[in-house]
Short mmCIF file of C-alpha atoms in Angstrom, two decimals:
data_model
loop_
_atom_site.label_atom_id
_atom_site.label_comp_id
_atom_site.label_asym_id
_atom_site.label_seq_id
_atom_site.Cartn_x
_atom_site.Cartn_y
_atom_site.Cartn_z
CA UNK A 1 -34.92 -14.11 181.41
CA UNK A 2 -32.38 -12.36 179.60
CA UNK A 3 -33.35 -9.34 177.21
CA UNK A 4 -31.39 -8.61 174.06
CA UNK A 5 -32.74 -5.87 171.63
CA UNK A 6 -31.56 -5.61 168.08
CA UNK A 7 -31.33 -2.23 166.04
CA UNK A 8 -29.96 -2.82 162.61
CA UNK A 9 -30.69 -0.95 159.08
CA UNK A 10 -31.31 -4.12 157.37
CA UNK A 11 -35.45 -3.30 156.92
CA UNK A 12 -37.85 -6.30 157.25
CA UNK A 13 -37.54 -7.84 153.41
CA UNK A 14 -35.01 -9.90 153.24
CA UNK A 15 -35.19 -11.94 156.41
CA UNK A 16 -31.57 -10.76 157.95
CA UNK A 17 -33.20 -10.02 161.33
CA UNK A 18 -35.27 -13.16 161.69
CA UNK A 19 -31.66 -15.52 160.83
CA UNK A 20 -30.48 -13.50 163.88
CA UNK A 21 -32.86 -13.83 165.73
CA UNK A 22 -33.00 -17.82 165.20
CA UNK A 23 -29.29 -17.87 165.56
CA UNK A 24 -29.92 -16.42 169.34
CA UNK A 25 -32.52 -18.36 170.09
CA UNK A 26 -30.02 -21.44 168.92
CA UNK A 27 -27.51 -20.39 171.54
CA UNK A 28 -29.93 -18.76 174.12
CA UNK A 29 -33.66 -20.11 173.86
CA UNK A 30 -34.62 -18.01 176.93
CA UNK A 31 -33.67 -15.03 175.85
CA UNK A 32 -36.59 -12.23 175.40
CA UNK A 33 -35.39 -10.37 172.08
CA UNK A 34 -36.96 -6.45 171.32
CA UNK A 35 -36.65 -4.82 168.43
CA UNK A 36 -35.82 -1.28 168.12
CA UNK A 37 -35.59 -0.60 165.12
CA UNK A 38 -34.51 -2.20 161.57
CA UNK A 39 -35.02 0.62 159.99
CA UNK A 40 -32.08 3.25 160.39
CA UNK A 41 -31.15 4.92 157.15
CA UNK A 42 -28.29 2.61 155.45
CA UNK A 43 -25.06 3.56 156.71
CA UNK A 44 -26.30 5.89 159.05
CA UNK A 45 -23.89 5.09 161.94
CA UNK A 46 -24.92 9.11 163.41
CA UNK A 47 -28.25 7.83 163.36
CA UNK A 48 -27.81 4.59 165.40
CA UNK A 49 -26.22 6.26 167.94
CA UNK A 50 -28.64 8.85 168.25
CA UNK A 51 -31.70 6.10 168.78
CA UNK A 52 -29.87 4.16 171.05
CA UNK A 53 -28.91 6.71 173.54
CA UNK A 54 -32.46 7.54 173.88
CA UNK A 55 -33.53 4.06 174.06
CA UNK A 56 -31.19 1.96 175.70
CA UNK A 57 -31.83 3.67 179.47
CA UNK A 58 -35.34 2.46 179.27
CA UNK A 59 -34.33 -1.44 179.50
CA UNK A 60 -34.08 -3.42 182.28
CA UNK A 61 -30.26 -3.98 183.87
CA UNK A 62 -28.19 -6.64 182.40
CA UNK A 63 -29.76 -5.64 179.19
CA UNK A 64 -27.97 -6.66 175.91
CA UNK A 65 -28.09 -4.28 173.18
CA UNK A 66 -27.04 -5.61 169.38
CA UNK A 67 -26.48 -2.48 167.14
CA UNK A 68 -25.70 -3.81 163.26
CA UNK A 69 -25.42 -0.65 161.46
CA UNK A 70 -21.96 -1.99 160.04
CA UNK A 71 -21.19 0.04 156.37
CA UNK A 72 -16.86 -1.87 157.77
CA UNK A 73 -17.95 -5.22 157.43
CA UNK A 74 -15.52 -7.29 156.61
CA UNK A 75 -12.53 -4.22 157.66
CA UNK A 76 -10.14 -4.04 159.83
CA UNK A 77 -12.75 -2.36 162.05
CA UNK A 78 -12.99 -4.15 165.10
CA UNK A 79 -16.29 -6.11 166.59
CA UNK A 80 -17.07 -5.25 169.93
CA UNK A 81 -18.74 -6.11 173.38
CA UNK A 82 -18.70 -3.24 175.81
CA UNK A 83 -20.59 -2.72 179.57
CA UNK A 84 -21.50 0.60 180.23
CA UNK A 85 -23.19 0.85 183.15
CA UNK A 86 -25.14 -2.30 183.99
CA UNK A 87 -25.93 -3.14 180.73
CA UNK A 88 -23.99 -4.60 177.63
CA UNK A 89 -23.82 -3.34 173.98
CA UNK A 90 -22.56 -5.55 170.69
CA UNK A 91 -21.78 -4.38 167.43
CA UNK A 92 -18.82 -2.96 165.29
CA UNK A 93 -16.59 -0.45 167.20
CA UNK A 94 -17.51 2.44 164.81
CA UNK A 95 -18.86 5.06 167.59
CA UNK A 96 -22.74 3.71 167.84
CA UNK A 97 -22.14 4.25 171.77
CA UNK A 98 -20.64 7.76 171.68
CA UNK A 99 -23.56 9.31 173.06
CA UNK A 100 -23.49 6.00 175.48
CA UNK A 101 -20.08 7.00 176.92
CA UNK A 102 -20.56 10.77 177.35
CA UNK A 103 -23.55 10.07 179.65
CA UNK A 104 -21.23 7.40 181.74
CA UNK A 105 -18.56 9.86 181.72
CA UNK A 106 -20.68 12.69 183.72
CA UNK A 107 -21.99 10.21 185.58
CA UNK A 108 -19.09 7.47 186.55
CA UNK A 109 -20.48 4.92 185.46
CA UNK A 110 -17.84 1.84 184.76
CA UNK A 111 -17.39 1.12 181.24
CA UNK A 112 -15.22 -2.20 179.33
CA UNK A 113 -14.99 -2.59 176.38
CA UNK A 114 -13.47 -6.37 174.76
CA UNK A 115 -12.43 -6.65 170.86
CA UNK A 116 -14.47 -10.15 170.10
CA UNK A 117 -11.16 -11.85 168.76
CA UNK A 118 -12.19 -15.49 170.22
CA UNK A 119 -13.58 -17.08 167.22
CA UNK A 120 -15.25 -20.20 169.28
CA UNK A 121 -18.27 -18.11 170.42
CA UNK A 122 -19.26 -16.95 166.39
CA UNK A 123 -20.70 -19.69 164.18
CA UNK A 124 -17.80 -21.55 162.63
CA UNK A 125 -18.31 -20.11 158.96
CA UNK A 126 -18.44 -16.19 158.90
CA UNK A 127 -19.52 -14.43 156.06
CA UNK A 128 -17.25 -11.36 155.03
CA UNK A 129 -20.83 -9.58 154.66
CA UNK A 130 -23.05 -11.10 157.71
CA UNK A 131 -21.21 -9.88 160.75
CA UNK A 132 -24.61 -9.47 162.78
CA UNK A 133 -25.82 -12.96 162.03
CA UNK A 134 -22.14 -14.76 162.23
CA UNK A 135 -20.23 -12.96 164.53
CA UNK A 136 -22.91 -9.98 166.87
CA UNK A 137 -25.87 -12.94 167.35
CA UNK A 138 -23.98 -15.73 168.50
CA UNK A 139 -21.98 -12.86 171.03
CA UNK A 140 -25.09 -11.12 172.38
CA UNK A 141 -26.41 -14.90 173.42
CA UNK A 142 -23.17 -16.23 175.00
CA UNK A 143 -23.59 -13.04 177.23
CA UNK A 144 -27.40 -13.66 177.87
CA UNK A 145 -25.90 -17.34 178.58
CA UNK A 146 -23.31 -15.82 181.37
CA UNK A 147 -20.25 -15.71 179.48
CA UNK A 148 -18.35 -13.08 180.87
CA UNK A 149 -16.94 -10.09 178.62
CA UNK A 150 -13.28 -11.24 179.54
CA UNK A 151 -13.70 -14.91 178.21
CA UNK A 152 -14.84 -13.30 174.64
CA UNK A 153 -12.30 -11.19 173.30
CA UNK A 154 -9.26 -9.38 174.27
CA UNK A 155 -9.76 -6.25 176.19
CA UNK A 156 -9.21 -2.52 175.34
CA UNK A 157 -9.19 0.78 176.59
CA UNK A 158 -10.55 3.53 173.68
CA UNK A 159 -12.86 2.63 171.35
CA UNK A 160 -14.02 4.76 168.50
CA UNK A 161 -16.01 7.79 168.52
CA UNK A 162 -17.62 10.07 166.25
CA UNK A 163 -17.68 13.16 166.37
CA UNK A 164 -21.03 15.05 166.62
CA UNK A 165 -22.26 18.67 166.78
CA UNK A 166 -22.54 20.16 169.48
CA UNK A 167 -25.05 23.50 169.93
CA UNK A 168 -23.84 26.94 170.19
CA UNK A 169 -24.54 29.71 172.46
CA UNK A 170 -25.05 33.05 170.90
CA UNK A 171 -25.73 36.38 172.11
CA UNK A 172 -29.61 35.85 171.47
CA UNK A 173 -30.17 32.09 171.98
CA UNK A 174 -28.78 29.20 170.52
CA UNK A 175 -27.67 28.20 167.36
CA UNK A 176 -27.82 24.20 166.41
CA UNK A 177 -28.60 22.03 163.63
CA UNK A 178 -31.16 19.42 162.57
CA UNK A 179 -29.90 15.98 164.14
CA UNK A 180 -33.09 13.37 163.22
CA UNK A 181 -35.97 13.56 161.48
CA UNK A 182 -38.59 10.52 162.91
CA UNK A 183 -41.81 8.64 161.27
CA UNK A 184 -44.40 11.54 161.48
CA UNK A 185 -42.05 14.20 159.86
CA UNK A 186 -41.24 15.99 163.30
CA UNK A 187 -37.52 17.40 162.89
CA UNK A 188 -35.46 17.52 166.20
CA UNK A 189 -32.31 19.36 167.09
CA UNK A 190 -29.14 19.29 169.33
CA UNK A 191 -30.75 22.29 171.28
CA UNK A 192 -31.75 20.28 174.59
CA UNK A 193 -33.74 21.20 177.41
CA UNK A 194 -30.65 21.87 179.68
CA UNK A 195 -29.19 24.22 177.20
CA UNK A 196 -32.26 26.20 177.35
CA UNK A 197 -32.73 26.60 181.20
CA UNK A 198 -33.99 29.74 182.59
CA UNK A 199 -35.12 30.47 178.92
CA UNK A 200 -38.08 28.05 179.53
CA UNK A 201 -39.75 29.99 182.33
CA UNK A 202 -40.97 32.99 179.52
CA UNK A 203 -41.86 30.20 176.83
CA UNK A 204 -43.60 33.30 174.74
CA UNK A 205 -40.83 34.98 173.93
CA UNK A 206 -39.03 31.77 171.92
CA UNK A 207 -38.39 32.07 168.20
CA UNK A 208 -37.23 29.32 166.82
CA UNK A 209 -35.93 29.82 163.11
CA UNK A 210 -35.49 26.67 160.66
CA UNK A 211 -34.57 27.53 156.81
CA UNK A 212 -35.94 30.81 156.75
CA UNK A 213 -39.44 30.13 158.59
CA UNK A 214 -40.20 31.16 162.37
CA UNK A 215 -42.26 29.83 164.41
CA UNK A 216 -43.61 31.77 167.83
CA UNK A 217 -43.57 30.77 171.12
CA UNK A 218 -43.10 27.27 173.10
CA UNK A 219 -45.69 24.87 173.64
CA UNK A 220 -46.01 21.99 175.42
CA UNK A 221 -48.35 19.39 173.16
CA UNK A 222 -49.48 19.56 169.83
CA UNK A 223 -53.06 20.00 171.01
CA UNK A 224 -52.32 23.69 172.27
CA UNK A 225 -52.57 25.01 168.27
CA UNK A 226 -54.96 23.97 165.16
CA UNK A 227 -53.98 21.66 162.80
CA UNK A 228 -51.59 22.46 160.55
CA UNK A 229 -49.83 24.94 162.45
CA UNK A 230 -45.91 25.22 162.75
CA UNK A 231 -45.20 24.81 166.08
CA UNK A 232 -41.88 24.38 168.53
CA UNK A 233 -41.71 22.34 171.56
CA UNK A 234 -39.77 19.65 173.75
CA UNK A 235 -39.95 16.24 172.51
CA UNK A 236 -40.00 13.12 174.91
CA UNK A 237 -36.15 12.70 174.72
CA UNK A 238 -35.80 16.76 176.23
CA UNK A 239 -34.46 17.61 172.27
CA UNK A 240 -35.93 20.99 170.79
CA UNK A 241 -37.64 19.90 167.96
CA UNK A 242 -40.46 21.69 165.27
CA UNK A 243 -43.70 19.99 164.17
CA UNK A 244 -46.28 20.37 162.00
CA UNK A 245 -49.71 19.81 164.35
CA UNK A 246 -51.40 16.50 162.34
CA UNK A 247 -49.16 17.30 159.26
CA UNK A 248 -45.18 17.07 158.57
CA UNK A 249 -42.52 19.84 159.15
CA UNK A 250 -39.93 17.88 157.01
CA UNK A 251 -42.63 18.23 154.16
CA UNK A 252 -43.53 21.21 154.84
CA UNK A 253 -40.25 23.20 155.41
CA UNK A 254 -38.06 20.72 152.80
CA UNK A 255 -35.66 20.22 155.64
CA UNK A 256 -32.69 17.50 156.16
CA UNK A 257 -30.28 16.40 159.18
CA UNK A 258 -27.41 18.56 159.48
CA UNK A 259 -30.07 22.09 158.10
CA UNK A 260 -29.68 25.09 160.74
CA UNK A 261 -31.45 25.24 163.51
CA UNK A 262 -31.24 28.52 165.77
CA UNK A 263 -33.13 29.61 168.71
CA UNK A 264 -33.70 33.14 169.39
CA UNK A 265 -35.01 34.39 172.87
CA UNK A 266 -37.00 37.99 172.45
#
């Protein structure tokens, strides 16, 4: 059976994701649907891309991944289908697969990409303001169904990108910035584990510096220090990130994305 997951910023209130949903099943009744999240912050395209790099590798092949985070409905931005890899992505062409294509780039992957310009796979009366339930649902089904990419729009070569920060090295570490801050308050950075290399044999001698406050030392789990302590470790995704053990580091250290985030090796 066919899997399709859905990551909009639409929430859960006002019944956008279950219309999609039904308009999938409509069109594809087998299909297995996963959400993976309806709660990005509005507009947060940087966001988006972020969760679904980390997420998407997890599925199974032939995968179809809808990403609605769409603040140029109704544009001249173009709707998308793409392959990367062996699995499929839908969703505006406004750079939710950036992260998507660097990874296939350093490691060959194949990538299309088709501009959805074949109006007899959306519903026949698209809103100017519904692109995910009109236009992205009815698209991510006809590919669960075994339409191929080719038969739905027009192909293309470059779609768009955004452009996101990239850590730096400095003479005592690395210098970053804060990139996502998740449920429980943890704030992660751009500094990943293979920028750190040989720096995580001596794990004592990390600083990590975030607004003015330091924490000492790398640790591996939250359990290694009491409760409340400030602590600095490797998140699940290999991204640096600084915690608060049972407690918040955003509320704590009155952080947000795009703060400072600097790494200094002692």
């Amino acid at each position: 059976m066919p899997v399709i997951s859905l990551m909009t910023d639409f929430g859960l209130k006002d019944g956008n994701v279950g219309v999609m949903k039904g308009v999938i099943w409509k069109i594809a009744p087998e299909a297995q649907i996963s959400d993976l999240s309806h709660l990005i912050a509005p507009q947060n395209i940087r966001e988006a891309a972020l969760i679904l790099a980390r997420s998407a590798p997890y599925f199974p092949d032939f995968s179809i991944h809808a990403v609605v985070v769409d603040p140029g409905v109704g544009t001249a931005r173009r709707p998308m289908a793409a392959q990367i890899g062996m699995q499929y992505y839908v969703g505006p062409d406004n750079g939710t697969i950036t992260l998507l294509l660097e990874q296939a780039e350093k490691t060959g992957q194949e990538t299309r990409f088709v501009h959805l310009d074949r109006p007899e796979y959306w519903l026949p009366n698209v809103s100017y303001v519904f692109h995910g339930r009109d236009i992205f649902a009815p698209i991510a089904a006809h590919i669960a169904k075994g339409i191929p990419l080719d038969a739905l729009g027009t192909p293309y070569h470059y779609p768009a990108r955004l452009e996101l920060p990239k850590p730096v090295k400095t003479e005592t570490g690395w210098k970053g910035e804060i990139i996502h801050i998740d449920h429980f308050g943890n704030v992660a950075s751009n500094i990943r584990v293979e920028n750190l290399g040989e720096m995580l044999k001596t794990p004592e001698r990390f600083i990590v510096r975030l607004v003015g406050t330091e924490t000492c030392g790398l640790v591996n789990t939250f359990g290694e220090r009491p409760v409340g302590e400030l602590i600095a470790l490797l998140g699940s995704t290999g991204n640096l990130i600084v915690s608060v053990v049972n407690g918040s580091a955003q509320a704590r250290l009155n952080v947000k994305v795009g703060d400072s985030f600097e790494v200094i090796f002692e």
